[in-house]
mmCIF file of C-alpha atoms in Angstrom:
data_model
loop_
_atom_site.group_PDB
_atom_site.id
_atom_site.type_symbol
_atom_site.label_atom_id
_atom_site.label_comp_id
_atom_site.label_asym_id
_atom_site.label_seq_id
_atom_site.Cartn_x
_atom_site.Cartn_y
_atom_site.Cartn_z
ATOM 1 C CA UNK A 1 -6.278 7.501 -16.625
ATOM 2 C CA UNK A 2 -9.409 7.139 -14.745
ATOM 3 C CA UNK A 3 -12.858 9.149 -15.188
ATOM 4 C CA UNK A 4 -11.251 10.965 -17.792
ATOM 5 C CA UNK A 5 -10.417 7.832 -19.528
ATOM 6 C CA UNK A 6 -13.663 6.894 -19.370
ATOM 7 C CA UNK A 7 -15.486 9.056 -21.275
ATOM 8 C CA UNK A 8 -17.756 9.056 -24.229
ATOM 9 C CA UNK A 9 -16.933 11.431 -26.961
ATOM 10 C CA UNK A 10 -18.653 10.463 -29.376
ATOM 11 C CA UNK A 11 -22.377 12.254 -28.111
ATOM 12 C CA UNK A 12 -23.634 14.281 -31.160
ATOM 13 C CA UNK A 13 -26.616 16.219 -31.852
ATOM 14 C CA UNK A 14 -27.420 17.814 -35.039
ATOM 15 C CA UNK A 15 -28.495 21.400 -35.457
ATOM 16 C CA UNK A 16 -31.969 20.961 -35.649
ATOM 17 C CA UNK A 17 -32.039 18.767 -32.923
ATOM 18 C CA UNK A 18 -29.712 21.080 -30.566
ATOM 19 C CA UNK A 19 -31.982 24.371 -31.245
ATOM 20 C CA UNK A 20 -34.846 21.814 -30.291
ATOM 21 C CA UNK A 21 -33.322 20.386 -27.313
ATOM 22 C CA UNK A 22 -31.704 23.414 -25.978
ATOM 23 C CA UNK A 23 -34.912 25.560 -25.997
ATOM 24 C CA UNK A 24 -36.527 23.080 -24.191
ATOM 25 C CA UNK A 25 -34.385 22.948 -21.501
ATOM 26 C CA UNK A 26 -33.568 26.752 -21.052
ATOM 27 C CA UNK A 27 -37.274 27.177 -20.568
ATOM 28 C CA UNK A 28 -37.458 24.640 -18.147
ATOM 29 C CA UNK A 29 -34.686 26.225 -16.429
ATOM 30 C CA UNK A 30 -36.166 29.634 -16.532
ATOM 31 C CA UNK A 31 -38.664 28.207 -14.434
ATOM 32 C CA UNK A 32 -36.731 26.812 -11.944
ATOM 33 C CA UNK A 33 -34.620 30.027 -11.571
ATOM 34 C CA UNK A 34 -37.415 32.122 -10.888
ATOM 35 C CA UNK A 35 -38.949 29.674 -8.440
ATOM 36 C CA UNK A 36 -35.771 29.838 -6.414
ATOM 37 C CA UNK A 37 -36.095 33.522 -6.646
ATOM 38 C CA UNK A 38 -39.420 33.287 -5.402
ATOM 39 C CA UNK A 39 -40.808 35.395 -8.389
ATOM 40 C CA UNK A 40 -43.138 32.834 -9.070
ATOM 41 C CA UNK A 41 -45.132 29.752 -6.846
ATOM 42 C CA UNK A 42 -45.456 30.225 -3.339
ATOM 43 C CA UNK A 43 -43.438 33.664 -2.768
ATOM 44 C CA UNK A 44 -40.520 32.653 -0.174
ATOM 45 C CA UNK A 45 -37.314 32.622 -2.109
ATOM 46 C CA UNK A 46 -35.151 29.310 -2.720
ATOM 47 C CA UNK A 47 -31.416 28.413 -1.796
ATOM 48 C CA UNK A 48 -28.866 29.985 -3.649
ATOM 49 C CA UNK A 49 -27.336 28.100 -6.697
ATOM 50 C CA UNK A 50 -23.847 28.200 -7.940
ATOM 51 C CA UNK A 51 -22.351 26.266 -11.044
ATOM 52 C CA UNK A 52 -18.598 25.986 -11.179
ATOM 53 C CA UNK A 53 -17.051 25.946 -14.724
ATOM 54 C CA UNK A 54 -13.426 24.580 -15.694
ATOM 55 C CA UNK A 55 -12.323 22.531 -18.524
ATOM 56 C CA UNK A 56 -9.825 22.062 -20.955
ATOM 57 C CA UNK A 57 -8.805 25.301 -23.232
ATOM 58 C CA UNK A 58 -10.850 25.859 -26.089
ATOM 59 C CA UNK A 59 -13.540 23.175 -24.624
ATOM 60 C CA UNK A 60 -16.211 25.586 -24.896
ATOM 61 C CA UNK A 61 -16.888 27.115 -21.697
ATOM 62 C CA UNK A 62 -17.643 30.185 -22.557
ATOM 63 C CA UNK A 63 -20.709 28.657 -25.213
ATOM 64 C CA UNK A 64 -21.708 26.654 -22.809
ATOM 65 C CA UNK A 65 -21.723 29.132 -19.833
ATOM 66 C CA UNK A 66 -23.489 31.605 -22.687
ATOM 67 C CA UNK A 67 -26.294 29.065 -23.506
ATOM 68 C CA UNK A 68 -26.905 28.429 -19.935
ATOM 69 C CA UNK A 69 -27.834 32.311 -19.388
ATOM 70 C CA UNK A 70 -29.077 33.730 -22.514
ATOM 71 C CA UNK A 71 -32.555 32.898 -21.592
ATOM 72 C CA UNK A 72 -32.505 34.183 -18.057
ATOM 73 C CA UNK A 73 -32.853 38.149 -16.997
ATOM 74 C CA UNK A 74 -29.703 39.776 -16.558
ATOM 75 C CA UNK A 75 -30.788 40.611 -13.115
ATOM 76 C CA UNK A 76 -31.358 37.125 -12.395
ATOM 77 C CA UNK A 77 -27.904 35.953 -12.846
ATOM 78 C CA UNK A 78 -24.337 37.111 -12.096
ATOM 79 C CA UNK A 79 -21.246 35.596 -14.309
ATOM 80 C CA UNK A 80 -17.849 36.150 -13.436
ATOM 81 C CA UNK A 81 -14.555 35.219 -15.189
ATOM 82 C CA UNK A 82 -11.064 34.351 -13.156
ATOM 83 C CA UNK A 83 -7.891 34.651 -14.480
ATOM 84 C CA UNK A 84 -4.292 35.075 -12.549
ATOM 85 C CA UNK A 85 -4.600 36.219 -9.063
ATOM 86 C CA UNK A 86 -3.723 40.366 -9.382
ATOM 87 C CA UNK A 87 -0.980 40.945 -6.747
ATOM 88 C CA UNK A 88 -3.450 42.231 -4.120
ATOM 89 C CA UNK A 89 -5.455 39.238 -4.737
ATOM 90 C CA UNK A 90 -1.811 37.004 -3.651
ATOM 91 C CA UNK A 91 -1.425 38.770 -0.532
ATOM 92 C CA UNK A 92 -4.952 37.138 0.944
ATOM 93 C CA UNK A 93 -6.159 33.030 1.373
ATOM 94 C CA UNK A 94 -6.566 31.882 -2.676
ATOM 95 C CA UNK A 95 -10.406 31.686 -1.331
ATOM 96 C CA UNK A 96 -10.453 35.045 -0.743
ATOM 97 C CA UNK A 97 -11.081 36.535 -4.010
ATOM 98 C CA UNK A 98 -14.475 34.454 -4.551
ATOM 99 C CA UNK A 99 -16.440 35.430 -1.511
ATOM 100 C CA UNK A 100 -18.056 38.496 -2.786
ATOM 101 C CA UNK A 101 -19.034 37.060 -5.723
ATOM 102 C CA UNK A 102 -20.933 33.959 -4.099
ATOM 103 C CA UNK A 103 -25.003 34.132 -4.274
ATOM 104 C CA UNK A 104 -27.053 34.668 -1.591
ATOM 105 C CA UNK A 105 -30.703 33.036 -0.782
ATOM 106 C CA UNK A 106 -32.929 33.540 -4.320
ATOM 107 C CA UNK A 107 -29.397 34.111 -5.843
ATOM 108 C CA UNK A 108 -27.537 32.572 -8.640
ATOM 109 C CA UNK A 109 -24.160 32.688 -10.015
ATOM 110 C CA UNK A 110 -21.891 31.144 -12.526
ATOM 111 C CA UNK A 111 -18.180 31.630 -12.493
ATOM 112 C CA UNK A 112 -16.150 30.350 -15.168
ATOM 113 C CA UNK A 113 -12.954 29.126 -14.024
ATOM 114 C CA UNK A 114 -12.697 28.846 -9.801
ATOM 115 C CA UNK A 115 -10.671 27.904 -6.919
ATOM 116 C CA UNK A 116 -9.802 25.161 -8.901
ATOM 117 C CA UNK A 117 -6.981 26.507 -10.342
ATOM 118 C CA UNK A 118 -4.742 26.262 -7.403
ATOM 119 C CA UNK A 119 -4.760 22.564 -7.986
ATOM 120 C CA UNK A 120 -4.712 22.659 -11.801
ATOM 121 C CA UNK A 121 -2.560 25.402 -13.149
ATOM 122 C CA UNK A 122 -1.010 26.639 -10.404
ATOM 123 C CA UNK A 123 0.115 23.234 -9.406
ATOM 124 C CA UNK A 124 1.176 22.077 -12.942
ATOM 125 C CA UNK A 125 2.569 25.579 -13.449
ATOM 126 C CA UNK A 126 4.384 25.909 -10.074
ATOM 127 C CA UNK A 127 2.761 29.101 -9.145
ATOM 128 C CA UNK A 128 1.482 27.324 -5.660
ATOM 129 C CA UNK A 129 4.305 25.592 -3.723
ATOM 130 C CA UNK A 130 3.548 21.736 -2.931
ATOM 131 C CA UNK A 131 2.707 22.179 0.714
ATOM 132 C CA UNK A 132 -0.117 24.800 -0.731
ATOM 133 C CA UNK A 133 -2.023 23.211 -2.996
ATOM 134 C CA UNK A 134 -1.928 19.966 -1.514
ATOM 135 C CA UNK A 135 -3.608 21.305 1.146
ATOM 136 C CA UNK A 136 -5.896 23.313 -0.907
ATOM 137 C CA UNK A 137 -8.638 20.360 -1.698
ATOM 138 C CA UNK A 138 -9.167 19.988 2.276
ATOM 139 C CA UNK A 139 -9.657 23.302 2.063
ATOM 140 C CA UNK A 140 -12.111 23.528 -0.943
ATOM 141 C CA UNK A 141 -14.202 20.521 0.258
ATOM 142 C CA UNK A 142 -14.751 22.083 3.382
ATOM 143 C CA UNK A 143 -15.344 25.828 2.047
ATOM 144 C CA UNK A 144 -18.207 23.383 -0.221
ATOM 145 C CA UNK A 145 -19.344 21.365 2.765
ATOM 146 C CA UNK A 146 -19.949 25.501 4.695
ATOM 147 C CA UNK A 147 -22.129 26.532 1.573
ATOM 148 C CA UNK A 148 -23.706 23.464 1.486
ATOM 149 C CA UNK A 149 -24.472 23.241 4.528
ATOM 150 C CA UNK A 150 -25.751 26.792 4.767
ATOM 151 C CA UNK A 151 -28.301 25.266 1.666
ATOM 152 C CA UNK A 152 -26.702 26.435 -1.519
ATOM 153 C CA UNK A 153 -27.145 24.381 -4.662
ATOM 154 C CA UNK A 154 -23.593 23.825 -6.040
ATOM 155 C CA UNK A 155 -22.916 22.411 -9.624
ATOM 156 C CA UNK A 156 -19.832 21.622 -11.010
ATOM 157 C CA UNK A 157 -18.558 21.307 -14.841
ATOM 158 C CA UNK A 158 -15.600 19.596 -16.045
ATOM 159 C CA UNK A 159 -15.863 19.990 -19.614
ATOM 160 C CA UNK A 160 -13.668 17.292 -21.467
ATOM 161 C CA UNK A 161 -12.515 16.670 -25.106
ATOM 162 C CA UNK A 162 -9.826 14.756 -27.051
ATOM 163 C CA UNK A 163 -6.131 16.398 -27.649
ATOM 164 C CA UNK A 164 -7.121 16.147 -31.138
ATOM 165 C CA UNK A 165 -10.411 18.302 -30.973
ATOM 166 C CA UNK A 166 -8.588 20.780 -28.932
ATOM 167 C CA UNK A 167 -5.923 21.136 -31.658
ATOM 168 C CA UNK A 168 -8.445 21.573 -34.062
ATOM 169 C CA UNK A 169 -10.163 24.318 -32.554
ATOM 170 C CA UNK A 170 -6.818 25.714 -32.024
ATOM 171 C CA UNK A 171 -6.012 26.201 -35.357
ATOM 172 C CA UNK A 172 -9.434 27.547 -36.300
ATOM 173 C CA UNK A 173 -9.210 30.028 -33.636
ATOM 174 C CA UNK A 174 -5.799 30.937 -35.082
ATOM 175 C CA UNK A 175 -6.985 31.201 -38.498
ATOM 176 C CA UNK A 176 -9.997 33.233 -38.344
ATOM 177 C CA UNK A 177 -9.299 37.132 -36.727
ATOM 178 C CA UNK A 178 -12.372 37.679 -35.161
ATOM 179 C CA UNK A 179 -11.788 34.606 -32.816
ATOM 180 C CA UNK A 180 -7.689 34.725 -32.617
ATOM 181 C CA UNK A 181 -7.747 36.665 -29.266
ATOM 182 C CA UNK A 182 -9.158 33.342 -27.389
ATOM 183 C CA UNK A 183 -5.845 31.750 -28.418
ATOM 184 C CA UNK A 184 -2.910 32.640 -26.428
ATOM 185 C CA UNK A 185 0.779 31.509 -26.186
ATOM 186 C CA UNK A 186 -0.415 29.887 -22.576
ATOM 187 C CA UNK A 187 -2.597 27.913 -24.560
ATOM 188 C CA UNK A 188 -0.268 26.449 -26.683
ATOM 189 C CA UNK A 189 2.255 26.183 -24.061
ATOM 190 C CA UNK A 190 -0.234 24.562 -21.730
ATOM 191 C CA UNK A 191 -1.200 22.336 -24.403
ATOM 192 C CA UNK A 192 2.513 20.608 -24.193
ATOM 193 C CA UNK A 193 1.876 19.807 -20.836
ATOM 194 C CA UNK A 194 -1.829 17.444 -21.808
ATOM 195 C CA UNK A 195 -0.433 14.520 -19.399
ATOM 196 C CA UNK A 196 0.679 16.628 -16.681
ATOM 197 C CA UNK A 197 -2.907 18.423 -16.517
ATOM 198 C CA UNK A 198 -4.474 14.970 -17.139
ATOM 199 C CA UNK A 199 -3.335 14.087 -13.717
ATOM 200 C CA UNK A 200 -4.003 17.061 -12.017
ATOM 201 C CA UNK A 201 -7.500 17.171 -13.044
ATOM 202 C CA UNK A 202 -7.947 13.119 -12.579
ATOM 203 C CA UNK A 203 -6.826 13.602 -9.176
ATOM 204 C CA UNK A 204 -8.789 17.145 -8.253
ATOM 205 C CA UNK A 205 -12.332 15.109 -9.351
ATOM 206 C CA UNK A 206 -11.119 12.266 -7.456
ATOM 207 C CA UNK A 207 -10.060 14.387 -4.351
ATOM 208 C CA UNK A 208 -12.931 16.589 -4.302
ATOM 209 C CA UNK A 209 -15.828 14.658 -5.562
ATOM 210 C CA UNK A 210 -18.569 14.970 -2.992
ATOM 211 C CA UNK A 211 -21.970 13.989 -2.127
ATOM 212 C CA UNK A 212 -23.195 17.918 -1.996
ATOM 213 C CA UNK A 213 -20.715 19.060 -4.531
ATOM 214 C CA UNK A 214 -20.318 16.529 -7.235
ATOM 215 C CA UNK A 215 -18.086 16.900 -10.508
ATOM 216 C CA UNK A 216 -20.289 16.911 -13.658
ATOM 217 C CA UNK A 217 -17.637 15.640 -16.363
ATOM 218 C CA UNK A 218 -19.462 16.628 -19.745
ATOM 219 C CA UNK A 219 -18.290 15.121 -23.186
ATOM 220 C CA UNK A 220 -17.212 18.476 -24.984
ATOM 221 C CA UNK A 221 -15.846 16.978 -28.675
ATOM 222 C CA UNK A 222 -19.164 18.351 -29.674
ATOM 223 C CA UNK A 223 -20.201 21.198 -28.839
ATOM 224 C CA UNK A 224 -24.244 21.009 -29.008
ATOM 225 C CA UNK A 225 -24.413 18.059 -27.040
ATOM 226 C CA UNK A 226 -22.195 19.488 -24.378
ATOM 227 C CA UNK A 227 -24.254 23.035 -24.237
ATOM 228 C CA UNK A 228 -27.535 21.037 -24.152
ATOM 229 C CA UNK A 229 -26.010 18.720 -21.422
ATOM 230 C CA UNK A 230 -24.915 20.974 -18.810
ATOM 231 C CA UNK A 231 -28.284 23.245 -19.085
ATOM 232 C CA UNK A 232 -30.085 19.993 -18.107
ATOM 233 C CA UNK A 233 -27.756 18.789 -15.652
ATOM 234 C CA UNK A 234 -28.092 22.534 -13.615
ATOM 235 C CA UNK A 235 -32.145 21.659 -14.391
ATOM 236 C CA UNK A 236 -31.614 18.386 -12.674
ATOM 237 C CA UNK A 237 -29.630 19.656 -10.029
ATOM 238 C CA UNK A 238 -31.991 22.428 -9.118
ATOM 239 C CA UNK A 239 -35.089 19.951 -9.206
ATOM 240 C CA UNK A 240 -33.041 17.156 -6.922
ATOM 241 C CA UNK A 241 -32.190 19.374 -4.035
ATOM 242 C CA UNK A 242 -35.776 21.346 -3.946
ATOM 243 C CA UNK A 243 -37.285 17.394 -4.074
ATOM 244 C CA UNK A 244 -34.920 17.255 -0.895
ATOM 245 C CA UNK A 245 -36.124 19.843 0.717
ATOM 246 C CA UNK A 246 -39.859 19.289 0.441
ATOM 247 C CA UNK A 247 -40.507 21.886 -2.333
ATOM 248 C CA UNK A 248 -42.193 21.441 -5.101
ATOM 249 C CA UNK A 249 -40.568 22.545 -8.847
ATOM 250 C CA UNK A 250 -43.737 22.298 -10.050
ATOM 251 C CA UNK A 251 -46.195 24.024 -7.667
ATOM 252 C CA UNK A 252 -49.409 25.903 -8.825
ATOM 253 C CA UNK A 253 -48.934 28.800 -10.588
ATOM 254 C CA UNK A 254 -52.121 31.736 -10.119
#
């Protein structure tokens, strides 16, 4: 299978120690997010930052992409959600539709799911002839290597858990009706095609797995560790590329 193959499941953290954990590394990353904003430190805002969110269904993306936030001002942060193309949104490049929403210098933004899907569902799905989303990871390293290049901070999540987990969380979804609308018959139908996906999404972190844009593949079976994880993997991210650019994270505060 490859990466996926490969990956632990079996992180854990207990309650106690995810409150602990997790508060520790939001305020840590409060500080790095206004530092790029140049609220605080030497003045001069800091590249823009963008974390990329896709995963299995039910793998907690929406926790995670929740944890990663709830700390920071609303004004500080844009999240946006993609689902289906909407017919206008067809009639353009599948790129199209993201521009707007990309962050500028002393920006950030989070969008949970991206222009991955043209090489996950709509490939698996057939929504995307061949010839399309073949060429569409050409297409998305380059777009990656342009923002890059321009300076922005780019993070990406592939949150990963077991077909067992996912079934799991399924059925609790299912069972409890204040969480039932998450669960969808695309879910379950998507579900039936696990080994299809699995090689869609081995070959899209294969494909597209760059020095400027690397895939972050975080264990999701558990939940805390995974929300703890990809806080301080945006943290490290953030201090790596401002250590490669001759700022400090740290610099005296007055």
């Amino acid at each position: 299978m490859g990466r996926l193959e490969d990956v632990d499941l079996s992180h854990k953290l207990s309650k106690s120690e995810e409150k602990k954990q997790l508060k520790a590394a939001q305020k840590r990353l409060v500080h790095l997010r206004l530092l790029l904003g140049g609220l605080i430190g030497p003045g001069e805002i800091g590249p823009p930052l963008l974390v990329l969110f896709e995963g299995w269904d039910a793998s907690g993306k929406g926790g995670a992409i929740k944890r990663l936030t709830e700390r920071l001002d609303p004004r500080h942060v844009r999240v946006r959600s993609f689902s289906a193309p909407t017919y206008d949104e067809k009639r353009h490049h599948f790129l199209w539709r993201f521009w707007p929403v990309l962050p500028g210098w002393g920006g950030m933004a989070v969008l949970d799911r991206t222009w991955y899907g043209r090489v996950l569902v709509e490939r698996v799905e057939g929504y995307a002839p061949a010839e399309a989303w073949r060429r569409a990871y050409g297409e998305i390293v380059d777009l990656e290597d342009t923002l890059a290049a321009e300076g922005m901070i780019i993070v990406k999540f592939w949150l990963h858990l077991s077909p067992q987990e996912q079934l799991r969380r399924f059925e609790s979804r299912r069972d409890d009706p204040y969480r039932a609308w998450k669960l969808t018959d695309e879910d379950w139908r998507n579900r039936g095609k696990h080994e299809e996906y699995a090689a869609a999404v081995e070959e899209m972190i294969e494909r597209t797995d760059t020095t400027v844009a690397p895939w972050h593949v975080i264990a999701a079976e558990d939940k805390r560790w995974a929300r703890v994880a990809v806080v301080r993997t945006v943290c490290e991210a953030i201090e790596a590329a401002l250590h490669a650019r001759g700022i400090d994270p740290d610099p005296p505060l007055h």
